[in-house]
Amino acid sequence: MDPIIRIDHVSFSYGEASARALDDVTLSVSPGDFLGIIGPSGAGKTTLASAMSGAIPHHYTGPFFGNVLVDGKDTCAVTLTDISQIVGSVLQDIDTQMVASVVEDEMLFGLENFGVPHSQIEERVIDALETVGIADLRDRTITSLSGGQKQKVAIASILALNPRVLVLDEPTAELDPASSVTVFDLLSRYAREHGTTVVVVEQKIALLSQYADMLVVVDEGRIRFADAPAQVLEHSDELKAIGVNCPRSTTLMNRLR
Ligand code: ADP
């Protein structure tokens, strides 16, 4: 099967004078895969996610080398609107993503912008809110929501658009451990049912390892490991050296070995 995302020797800097935020990155993501991106702060995780969502090179400009193909389309050769028909992204800074003042309007904005037929809109809104478990927030103003509730609204708004690829940048940053598990559960169930490819940037490696088919470890703009979670976790000493702390039990297991 052709990859849904293909990144081929990509390097990128935020402006001529900046160091490389991505440095010769090559990676393929198969349709339906659940990919987790981890790494220390400043490693290039968000930059990698932005290259997949088309924010790079369309929103952030700078020296860009190599190719990113999304469903076979070169992201440099098509518009951001074209890419967003395939890739739905939930940014780390939720407040910059929200455009409306009420939850329902936020969802309608995306659906209407995408030209979804009016006859389908109500069903899509209800389905997405229920999938994320926030049907009760539909009429709330966004400013009255907690950070975690806003994250869920942002996820529901994107799910309503039914993208083939979901890119989420730290979707559980504002959530407690139990709610983080709920979000990962719903994302993986949704992805299985819809055949959606999911890419998640996440700090919590133990959580990510339970859901991801593949973990990509980024450090200083380069990919250090890209493999199944169990294989990546075997490198706990190297991970620790770059600032990624593995679950205790894995560290212990590797030591015992
Ligand atoms: P991570 O998501 O792993 O924390 P980022 O992708 O945000 O890392 O950042 C990678 C590098 O790019 C860092 O050195 C960071 O300072 C730089 N960077 C990120 N965003 C910008 C930006 N908008 N302008 C300039 N430099 C940036």
PDB file of C-alpha atoms and ligand atoms in Angstrom:
ATOM      1  CA  MET A   1       0.000   0.000   0.000  1.00  0.00           C
ATOM      2  CA  ASP A   2       1.294   3.487  -0.864  1.00  0.00           C
ATOM      3  CA  PRO A   3       2.118   5.630   2.174  1.00  0.00           C
ATOM      4  CA  ILE A   4      -0.443   8.306   3.022  1.00  0.00           C
ATOM      5  CA  ILE A   5       2.437  10.542   4.156  1.00  0.00           C
ATOM      6  CA  ARG A   6       5.921  10.370   2.681  1.00  0.00           C
ATOM      7  CA  ILE A   7       8.671  12.608   3.937  1.00  0.00           C
ATOM      8  CA  ASP A   8      11.748  12.423   1.812  1.00  0.00           C
ATOM      9  CA  HIS A   9      15.045  13.972   3.010  1.00  0.00           C
ATOM     10  CA  VAL A  10      13.331  17.034   4.440  1.00  0.00           C
ATOM     11  CA  SER A  11      15.304  19.834   6.058  1.00  0.00           C
ATOM     12  CA  PHE A  12      13.702  23.065   7.246  1.00  0.00           C
ATOM     13  CA  SER A  13      14.761  26.214   9.102  1.00  0.00           C
ATOM     14  CA  TYR A  14      12.510  28.988  10.418  1.00  0.00           C
ATOM     15  CA  GLY A  15      14.294  31.692   8.370  1.00  0.00           C
ATOM     16  CA  GLU A  16      17.709  32.010   6.771  1.00  0.00           C
ATOM     17  CA  ALA A  17      19.569  32.701  10.015  1.00  0.00           C
ATOM     18  CA  SER A  18      18.014  29.880  12.079  1.00  0.00           C
ATOM     19  CA  ALA A  19      19.462  26.453  12.741  1.00  0.00           C
ATOM     20  CA  ARG A  20      17.757  23.486  11.106  1.00  0.00           C
ATOM     21  CA  ALA A  21      14.559  22.571  12.958  1.00  0.00           C
ATOM     22  CA  LEU A  22      14.340  19.472  10.738  1.00  0.00           C
ATOM     23  CA  ASP A  23      17.539  17.956   9.432  1.00  0.00           C
ATOM     24  CA  ASP A  24      17.333  15.372   6.645  1.00  0.00           C
ATOM     25  CA  VAL A  25      14.173  13.657   7.857  1.00  0.00           C
ATOM     26  CA  THR A  26      12.859  10.658   5.937  1.00  0.00           C
ATOM     27  CA  LEU A  27       9.706   8.871   7.090  1.00  0.00           C
ATOM     28  CA  SER A  28       6.718   7.011   5.664  1.00  0.00           C
ATOM     29  CA  VAL A  29       3.326   6.626   7.309  1.00  0.00           C
ATOM     30  CA  SER A  30       0.967   3.910   6.071  1.00  0.00           C
ATOM     31  CA  PRO A  31      -2.791   4.523   5.813  1.00  0.00           C
ATOM     32  CA  GLY A  32      -4.518   3.635   9.088  1.00  0.00           C
ATOM     33  CA  ASP A  33      -1.334   3.774  11.165  1.00  0.00           C
ATOM     34  CA  PHE A  34      -1.227   5.374  14.596  1.00  0.00           C
ATOM     35  CA  LEU A  35       2.092   7.219  14.742  1.00  0.00           C
ATOM     36  CA  GLY A  36       3.501   8.746  17.908  1.00  0.00           C
ATOM     37  CA  ILE A  37       6.152  11.473  17.830  1.00  0.00           C
ATOM     38  CA  ILE A  38       8.240  11.960  20.965  1.00  0.00           C
ATOM     39  CA  GLY A  39      11.434  13.732  21.883  1.00  0.00           C
ATOM     40  CA  PRO A  40      12.754  16.394  24.233  1.00  0.00           C
ATOM     41  CA  SER A  41      11.527  19.968  24.182  1.00  0.00           C
ATOM     42  CA  GLY A  42      12.789  21.866  21.126  1.00  0.00           C
ATOM     43  CA  ALA A  43      13.617  18.618  19.287  1.00  0.00           C
ATOM     44  CA  GLY A  44      11.478  19.420  16.233  1.00  0.00           C
ATOM     45  CA  LYS A  45       8.289  17.448  17.018  1.00  0.00           C
ATOM     46  CA  THR A  46       5.904  20.322  16.292  1.00  0.00           C
ATOM     47  CA  THR A  47       7.931  21.226  13.219  1.00  0.00           C
ATOM     48  CA  LEU A  48       7.617  17.650  11.929  1.00  0.00           C
ATOM     49  CA  ALA A  49       3.849  17.708  12.583  1.00  0.00           C
ATOM     50  CA  SER A  50       3.630  21.076  10.789  1.00  0.00           C
ATOM     51  CA  ALA A  51       5.419  19.634   7.765  1.00  0.00           C
ATOM     52  CA  MET A  52       2.758  16.896   7.645  1.00  0.00           C
ATOM     53  CA  SER A  53      -0.173  19.304   8.003  1.00  0.00           C
ATOM     54  CA  GLY A  54       1.157  21.719   5.371  1.00  0.00           C
ATOM     55  CA  ALA A  55       1.628  24.575   7.895  1.00  0.00           C
ATOM     56  CA  ILE A  56       5.205  24.213   6.675  1.00  0.00           C
ATOM     57  CA  PRO A  57       5.812  25.555   4.028  1.00  0.00           C
ATOM     58  CA  HIS A  58       2.505  27.445   3.683  1.00  0.00           C
ATOM     59  CA  HIS A  59       2.307  29.205   7.035  1.00  0.00           C
ATOM     60  CA  TYR A  60       5.899  29.083   8.250  1.00  0.00           C
ATOM     61  CA  THR A  61       8.390  29.915   5.558  1.00  0.00           C
ATOM     62  CA  GLY A  62      12.118  29.359   5.447  1.00  0.00           C
ATOM     63  CA  PRO A  63      14.700  27.253   3.619  1.00  0.00           C
ATOM     64  CA  PHE A  64      12.984  23.962   2.821  1.00  0.00           C
ATOM     65  CA  PHE A  65      14.668  20.996   1.152  1.00  0.00           C
ATOM     66  CA  GLY A  66      13.262  17.614   0.164  1.00  0.00           C
ATOM     67  CA  ASN A  67       9.635  16.629  -0.346  1.00  0.00           C
ATOM     68  CA  VAL A  68       6.556  15.939   1.719  1.00  0.00           C
ATOM     69  CA  LEU A  69       3.870  13.988  -0.097  1.00  0.00           C
ATOM     70  CA  VAL A  70       0.405  13.727   1.437  1.00  0.00           C
ATOM     71  CA  ASP A  71      -1.751  11.197  -0.365  1.00  0.00           C
ATOM     72  CA  GLY A  72       0.726  11.532  -3.236  1.00  0.00           C
ATOM     73  CA  LYS A  73       0.450  15.332  -3.395  1.00  0.00           C
ATOM     74  CA  ASP A  74       3.578  17.409  -2.938  1.00  0.00           C
ATOM     75  CA  THR A  75       2.703  19.862  -0.129  1.00  0.00           C
ATOM     76  CA  CYS A  76       4.841  22.557  -1.797  1.00  0.00           C
ATOM     77  CA  ALA A  77       2.907  22.235  -5.048  1.00  0.00           C
ATOM     78  CA  VAL A  78      -0.659  22.379  -3.682  1.00  0.00           C
ATOM     79  CA  THR A  79      -2.472  24.904  -1.478  1.00  0.00           C
ATOM     80  CA  LEU A  80      -3.027  24.610   2.267  1.00  0.00           C
ATOM     81  CA  THR A  81      -6.759  24.291   1.505  1.00  0.00           C
ATOM     82  CA  ASP A  82      -6.023  21.260  -0.688  1.00  0.00           C
ATOM     83  CA  ILE A  83      -3.945  19.676   2.081  1.00  0.00           C
ATOM     84  CA  SER A  84      -6.576  20.380   4.744  1.00  0.00           C
ATOM     85  CA  GLN A  85      -9.066  18.327   2.744  1.00  0.00           C
ATOM     86  CA  ILE A  86      -6.903  15.329   3.642  1.00  0.00           C
ATOM     87  CA  VAL A  87      -5.159  16.320   6.882  1.00  0.00           C
ATOM     88  CA  GLY A  88      -7.014  17.722   9.879  1.00  0.00           C
ATOM     89  CA  SER A  89      -4.793  19.184  12.551  1.00  0.00           C
ATOM     90  CA  VAL A  90      -5.246  20.152  16.165  1.00  0.00           C
ATOM     91  CA  LEU A  91      -2.598  22.670  17.148  1.00  0.00           C
ATOM     92  CA  GLN A  92      -0.790  22.856  20.448  1.00  0.00           C
ATOM     93  CA  ASP A  93      -2.028  26.409  21.015  1.00  0.00           C
ATOM     94  CA  ILE A  94      -5.773  25.740  20.961  1.00  0.00           C
ATOM     95  CA  ASP A  95      -6.702  29.405  21.411  1.00  0.00           C
ATOM     96  CA  THR A  96      -5.179  30.380  18.067  1.00  0.00           C
ATOM     97  CA  GLN A  97      -7.160  27.592  16.398  1.00  0.00           C
ATOM     98  CA  MET A  98     -10.588  28.613  17.711  1.00  0.00           C
ATOM     99  CA  VAL A  99     -12.438  31.097  15.516  1.00  0.00           C
ATOM    100  CA  ALA A 100     -15.959  31.191  16.977  1.00  0.00           C
ATOM    101  CA  SER A 101     -17.268  32.161  20.405  1.00  0.00           C
ATOM    102  CA  VAL A 102     -19.699  29.243  20.907  1.00  0.00           C
ATOM    103  CA  VAL A 103     -18.829  25.531  20.583  1.00  0.00           C
ATOM    104  CA  GLU A 104     -21.547  24.771  18.007  1.00  0.00           C
ATOM    105  CA  ASP A 105     -20.475  27.720  15.830  1.00  0.00           C
ATOM    106  CA  GLU A 106     -16.868  26.541  15.990  1.00  0.00           C
ATOM    107  CA  MET A 107     -17.950  23.204  14.534  1.00  0.00           C
ATOM    108  CA  LEU A 108     -20.276  24.748  11.944  1.00  0.00           C
ATOM    109  CA  PHE A 109     -17.523  27.077  10.756  1.00  0.00           C
ATOM    110  CA  GLY A 110     -15.340  24.172   9.637  1.00  0.00           C
ATOM    111  CA  LEU A 111     -18.199  22.159   8.140  1.00  0.00           C
ATOM    112  CA  GLU A 112     -19.539  25.107   6.134  1.00  0.00           C
ATOM    113  CA  ASN A 113     -16.055  26.099   4.995  1.00  0.00           C
ATOM    114  CA  PHE A 114     -15.543  22.569   3.734  1.00  0.00           C
ATOM    115  CA  GLY A 115     -18.805  22.766   1.771  1.00  0.00           C
ATOM    116  CA  VAL A 116     -20.389  19.856   3.644  1.00  0.00           C
ATOM    117  CA  PRO A 117     -24.026  19.589   2.440  1.00  0.00           C
ATOM    118  CA  HIS A 118     -26.493  21.172   4.900  1.00  0.00           C
ATOM    119  CA  SER A 119     -28.430  17.913   5.147  1.00  0.00           C
ATOM    120  CA  GLN A 120     -25.366  16.229   6.719  1.00  0.00           C
ATOM    121  CA  ILE A 121     -24.251  18.983   9.068  1.00  0.00           C
ATOM    122  CA  GLU A 122     -26.478  18.280  12.092  1.00  0.00           C
ATOM    123  CA  GLU A 123     -25.597  14.581  12.080  1.00  0.00           C
ATOM    124  CA  ARG A 124     -21.877  15.330  11.809  1.00  0.00           C
ATOM    125  CA  VAL A 125     -22.004  17.787  14.719  1.00  0.00           C
ATOM    126  CA  ILE A 126     -23.894  15.332  16.951  1.00  0.00           C
ATOM    127  CA  ASP A 127     -21.625  12.406  16.017  1.00  0.00           C
ATOM    128  CA  ALA A 128     -18.400  14.325  16.634  1.00  0.00           C
ATOM    129  CA  LEU A 129     -19.568  15.772  19.968  1.00  0.00           C
ATOM    130  CA  GLU A 130     -20.695  12.322  21.118  1.00  0.00           C
ATOM    131  CA  THR A 131     -17.492  10.654  19.950  1.00  0.00           C
ATOM    132  CA  VAL A 132     -15.491  13.046  22.108  1.00  0.00           C
ATOM    133  CA  GLY A 133     -18.021  12.878  24.960  1.00  0.00           C
ATOM    134  CA  ILE A 134     -18.866  16.590  25.052  1.00  0.00           C
ATOM    135  CA  ALA A 135     -22.471  16.718  23.765  1.00  0.00           C
ATOM    136  CA  ASP A 136     -23.298  18.808  26.856  1.00  0.00           C
ATOM    137  CA  LEU A 137     -20.874  21.563  25.794  1.00  0.00           C
ATOM    138  CA  ARG A 138     -22.583  22.324  22.478  1.00  0.00           C
ATOM    139  CA  ASP A 139     -24.101  25.668  23.544  1.00  0.00           C
ATOM    140  CA  ARG A 140     -21.280  26.816  25.792  1.00  0.00           C
ATOM    141  CA  THR A 141     -19.125  29.844  25.061  1.00  0.00           C
ATOM    142  CA  ILE A 142     -15.556  28.825  24.397  1.00  0.00           C
ATOM    143  CA  THR A 143     -14.115  31.335  26.866  1.00  0.00           C
ATOM    144  CA  SER A 144     -16.068  29.592  29.672  1.00  0.00           C
ATOM    145  CA  LEU A 145     -14.352  26.229  28.998  1.00  0.00           C
ATOM    146  CA  SER A 146     -11.339  24.736  30.755  1.00  0.00           C
ATOM    147  CA  GLY A 147      -8.164  24.032  28.767  1.00  0.00           C
ATOM    148  CA  GLY A 148      -9.048  20.334  28.586  1.00  0.00           C
ATOM    149  CA  GLN A 149     -12.591  21.048  27.376  1.00  0.00           C
ATOM    150  CA  LYS A 150     -11.190  23.363  24.684  1.00  0.00           C
ATOM    151  CA  GLN A 151      -8.871  20.600  23.530  1.00  0.00           C
ATOM    152  CA  LYS A 152     -11.847  18.274  23.214  1.00  0.00           C
ATOM    153  CA  VAL A 153     -13.813  20.903  21.245  1.00  0.00           C
ATOM    154  CA  ALA A 154     -10.860  21.319  18.884  1.00  0.00           C
ATOM    155  CA  ILE A 155     -10.707  17.532  18.405  1.00  0.00           C
ATOM    156  CA  ALA A 156     -14.487  17.285  17.828  1.00  0.00           C
ATOM    157  CA  SER A 157     -14.360  20.138  15.282  1.00  0.00           C
ATOM    158  CA  ILE A 158     -11.707  18.294  13.296  1.00  0.00           C
ATOM    159  CA  LEU A 159     -13.376  14.857  13.577  1.00  0.00           C
ATOM    160  CA  ALA A 160     -16.579  16.387  12.159  1.00  0.00           C
ATOM    161  CA  LEU A 161     -14.657  17.076   8.940  1.00  0.00           C
ATOM    162  CA  ASN A 162     -13.805  13.386   8.665  1.00  0.00           C
ATOM    163  CA  PRO A 163     -10.166  13.838   7.573  1.00  0.00           C
ATOM    164  CA  ARG A 164      -8.153  10.867   6.320  1.00  0.00           C
ATOM    165  CA  VAL A 165      -5.210  11.960   8.450  1.00  0.00           C
ATOM    166  CA  LEU A 166      -5.401  13.495  11.915  1.00  0.00           C
ATOM    167  CA  VAL A 167      -2.362  15.374  13.210  1.00  0.00           C
ATOM    168  CA  LEU A 168      -2.586  16.302  16.890  1.00  0.00           C
ATOM    169  CA  ASP A 169       0.076  18.276  18.718  1.00  0.00           C
ATOM    170  CA  GLU A 170       0.029  17.377  22.422  1.00  0.00           C
ATOM    171  CA  PRO A 171      -3.735  16.837  22.577  1.00  0.00           C
ATOM    172  CA  THR A 172      -3.590  15.840  26.240  1.00  0.00           C
ATOM    173  CA  ALA A 173      -1.330  18.645  27.507  1.00  0.00           C
ATOM    174  CA  GLU A 174      -4.162  20.199  29.512  1.00  0.00           C
ATOM    175  CA  LEU A 175      -5.688  16.913  30.683  1.00  0.00           C
ATOM    176  CA  ASP A 176      -5.283  14.855  33.835  1.00  0.00           C
ATOM    177  CA  PRO A 177      -4.062  11.241  33.410  1.00  0.00           C
ATOM    178  CA  ALA A 178      -7.565   9.703  33.369  1.00  0.00           C
ATOM    179  CA  SER A 179      -8.863  12.159  30.741  1.00  0.00           C
ATOM    180  CA  SER A 180      -5.683  11.645  28.691  1.00  0.00           C
ATOM    181  CA  VAL A 181      -6.439   7.914  28.530  1.00  0.00           C
ATOM    182  CA  THR A 182     -10.032   8.717  27.511  1.00  0.00           C
ATOM    183  CA  VAL A 183      -8.801  10.903  24.635  1.00  0.00           C
ATOM    184  CA  PHE A 184      -6.339   8.253  23.422  1.00  0.00           C
ATOM    185  CA  ASP A 185      -9.055   5.587  23.683  1.00  0.00           C
ATOM    186  CA  LEU A 186     -11.475   7.615  21.615  1.00  0.00           C
ATOM    187  CA  LEU A 187      -8.853   8.545  19.023  1.00  0.00           C
ATOM    188  CA  SER A 188      -7.771   4.956  18.508  1.00  0.00           C
ATOM    189  CA  ARG A 189     -11.371   3.670  18.392  1.00  0.00           C
ATOM    190  CA  TYR A 190     -12.344   6.408  15.939  1.00  0.00           C
ATOM    191  CA  ALA A 191      -9.279   5.702  13.785  1.00  0.00           C
ATOM    192  CA  ARG A 192     -10.002   1.962  13.677  1.00  0.00           C
ATOM    193  CA  GLU A 193     -13.641   2.491  12.752  1.00  0.00           C
ATOM    194  CA  HIS A 194     -12.913   5.079  10.056  1.00  0.00           C
ATOM    195  CA  GLY A 195      -9.541   3.830   8.784  1.00  0.00           C
ATOM    196  CA  THR A 196      -8.059   7.198   9.763  1.00  0.00           C
ATOM    197  CA  THR A 197      -4.316   7.710  10.030  1.00  0.00           C
ATOM    198  CA  VAL A 198      -3.381   9.372  13.329  1.00  0.00           C
ATOM    199  CA  VAL A 199      -0.194  11.284  14.089  1.00  0.00           C
ATOM    200  CA  VAL A 200       0.197  12.433  17.702  1.00  0.00           C
ATOM    201  CA  VAL A 201       2.947  14.526  19.233  1.00  0.00           C
ATOM    202  CA  GLU A 202       3.001  13.579  22.890  1.00  0.00           C
ATOM    203  CA  GLN A 203       5.283  13.937  25.914  1.00  0.00           C
ATOM    204  CA  LYS A 204       3.863  10.936  27.757  1.00  0.00           C
ATOM    205  CA  ILE A 205       5.805   8.058  26.253  1.00  0.00           C
ATOM    206  CA  ALA A 206       4.137   5.364  28.390  1.00  0.00           C
ATOM    207  CA  LEU A 207       0.695   6.442  27.206  1.00  0.00           C
ATOM    208  CA  LEU A 208       1.783   6.807  23.597  1.00  0.00           C
ATOM    209  CA  SER A 209       3.430   3.374  23.600  1.00  0.00           C
ATOM    210  CA  GLN A 210       0.123   1.717  24.447  1.00  0.00           C
ATOM    211  CA  TYR A 211      -1.643   3.114  21.394  1.00  0.00           C
ATOM    212  CA  ALA A 212       0.937   3.792  18.684  1.00  0.00           C
ATOM    213  CA  ASP A 213       1.844   1.312  15.939  1.00  0.00           C
ATOM    214  CA  MET A 214       5.045   3.244  15.427  1.00  0.00           C
ATOM    215  CA  LEU A 215       7.038   5.634  17.594  1.00  0.00           C
ATOM    216  CA  VAL A 216       9.262   8.258  16.047  1.00  0.00           C
ATOM    217  CA  VAL A 217      11.870   9.723  18.368  1.00  0.00           C
ATOM    218  CA  VAL A 218      13.078  13.149  17.287  1.00  0.00           C
ATOM    219  CA  ASP A 219      16.152  14.909  18.654  1.00  0.00           C
ATOM    220  CA  GLU A 220      17.869  18.026  17.292  1.00  0.00           C
ATOM    221  CA  GLY A 221      15.733  17.897  14.170  1.00  0.00           C
ATOM    222  CA  ARG A 222      16.709  14.344  13.291  1.00  0.00           C
ATOM    223  CA  ILE A 223      14.936  11.029  13.645  1.00  0.00           C
ATOM    224  CA  ARG A 224      16.795   8.878  16.177  1.00  0.00           C
ATOM    225  CA  PHE A 225      14.430   5.909  16.162  1.00  0.00           C
ATOM    226  CA  ALA A 226      11.351   4.981  14.118  1.00  0.00           C
ATOM    227  CA  ASP A 227      10.004   1.593  15.082  1.00  0.00           C
ATOM    228  CA  ALA A 228       7.324  -0.291  17.003  1.00  0.00           C
ATOM    229  CA  PRO A 229       7.079   0.994  20.602  1.00  0.00           C
ATOM    230  CA  ALA A 230       8.533  -2.187  22.140  1.00  0.00           C
ATOM    231  CA  GLN A 231      11.622  -1.931  19.921  1.00  0.00           C
ATOM    232  CA  VAL A 232      12.075   1.779  20.625  1.00  0.00           C
ATOM    233  CA  LEU A 233      11.708   1.272  24.383  1.00  0.00           C
ATOM    234  CA  GLU A 234      14.582  -1.201  24.313  1.00  0.00           C
ATOM    235  CA  HIS A 235      16.856   1.807  23.805  1.00  0.00           C
ATOM    236  CA  SER A 236      15.982   3.287  27.189  1.00  0.00           C
ATOM    237  CA  ASP A 237      19.543   4.409  27.939  1.00  0.00           C
ATOM    238  CA  GLU A 238      19.877   6.295  24.640  1.00  0.00           C
ATOM    239  CA  LEU A 239      16.400   7.751  25.147  1.00  0.00           C
ATOM    240  CA  LYS A 240      17.307   8.912  28.614  1.00  0.00           C
ATOM    241  CA  ALA A 241      20.503  10.490  27.285  1.00  0.00           C
ATOM    242  CA  ILE A 242      18.488  12.720  24.944  1.00  0.00           C
ATOM    243  CA  GLY A 243      15.928  13.525  27.641  1.00  0.00           C
ATOM    244  CA  VAL A 244      13.130  11.037  26.991  1.00  0.00           C
ATOM    245  CA  ASN A 245      12.325   9.155  30.154  1.00  0.00           C
ATOM    246  CA  CYS A 246      10.997   5.650  29.616  1.00  0.00           C
ATOM    247  CA  PRO A 247       8.444   3.987  31.848  1.00  0.00           C
ATOM    248  CA  ARG A 248      10.106   2.618  34.959  1.00  0.00           C
ATOM    249  CA  SER A 249       9.198  -0.978  34.239  1.00  0.00           C
ATOM    250  CA  THR A 250      10.816  -0.838  30.804  1.00  0.00           C
ATOM    251  CA  THR A 251      13.981   0.736  32.155  1.00  0.00           C
ATOM    252  CA  LEU A 252      14.101  -1.986  34.751  1.00  0.00           C
ATOM    253  CA  MET A 253      13.391  -4.712  32.200  1.00  0.00           C
ATOM    254  CA  ASN A 254      16.238  -3.539  29.984  1.00  0.00           C
ATOM    255  CA  ARG A 255      18.612  -3.336  32.942  1.00  0.00           C
ATOM    256  CA  LEU A 256      17.744  -6.885  33.959  1.00  0.00           C
ATOM    257  CA  ARG A 257      18.401  -8.087  30.431  1.00  0.00           C
TER     258      ARG A 257
HETATM  259  P1  ADP B   1       9.345  20.578  19.875  1.00  0.00           P
HETATM  260  O1  ADP B   1       7.958  20.516  19.319  1.00  0.00           O
HETATM  261  O2  ADP B   1      10.045  19.256  19.840  1.00  0.00           O
HETATM  262  O3  ADP B   1       9.408  21.198  21.241  1.00  0.00           O
HETATM  263  P2  ADP B   1       9.752  22.578  17.827  1.00  0.00           P
HETATM  264  O4  ADP B   1       9.434  21.888  16.548  1.00  0.00           O
HETATM  265  O5  ADP B   1       8.705  23.479  18.397  1.00  0.00           O
HETATM  266  O6  ADP B   1      10.215  21.507  18.918  1.00  0.00           O
HETATM  267  O7  ADP B   1      11.059  23.444  17.646  1.00  0.00           O
HETATM  268  C1  ADP B   1      12.219  22.969  16.961  1.00  0.00           C
HETATM  269  C2  ADP B   1      13.208  24.131  16.837  1.00  0.00           C
HETATM  270  O8  ADP B   1      12.656  25.147  15.997  1.00  0.00           O
HETATM  271  C3  ADP B   1      13.540  24.806  18.160  1.00  0.00           C
HETATM  272  O9  ADP B   1      14.882  25.191  18.135  1.00  0.00           O
HETATM  273  C4  ADP B   1      12.637  26.016  18.162  1.00  0.00           C
HETATM  274  O10 ADP B   1      13.207  27.066  18.914  1.00  0.00           O
HETATM  275  C5  ADP B   1      12.557  26.380  16.694  1.00  0.00           C
HETATM  276  N1  ADP B   1      11.256  26.992  16.357  1.00  0.00           N
HETATM  277  C6  ADP B   1      10.035  26.439  16.521  1.00  0.00           C
HETATM  278  N2  ADP B   1       9.065  27.268  16.088  1.00  0.00           N
HETATM  279  C7  ADP B   1       9.693  28.371  15.649  1.00  0.00           C
HETATM  280  C8  ADP B   1       9.233  29.597  15.064  1.00  0.00           C
HETATM  281  N3  ADP B   1       7.937  29.818  14.851  1.00  0.00           N
HETATM  282  N4  ADP B   1      10.171  30.502  14.727  1.00  0.00           N
HETATM  283  C9  ADP B   1      11.488  30.275  14.922  1.00  0.00           C
HETATM  284  N5  ADP B   1      11.986  29.152  15.453  1.00  0.00           N
HETATM  285  C10 ADP B   1      11.100  28.201  15.811  1.00  0.00           C
END
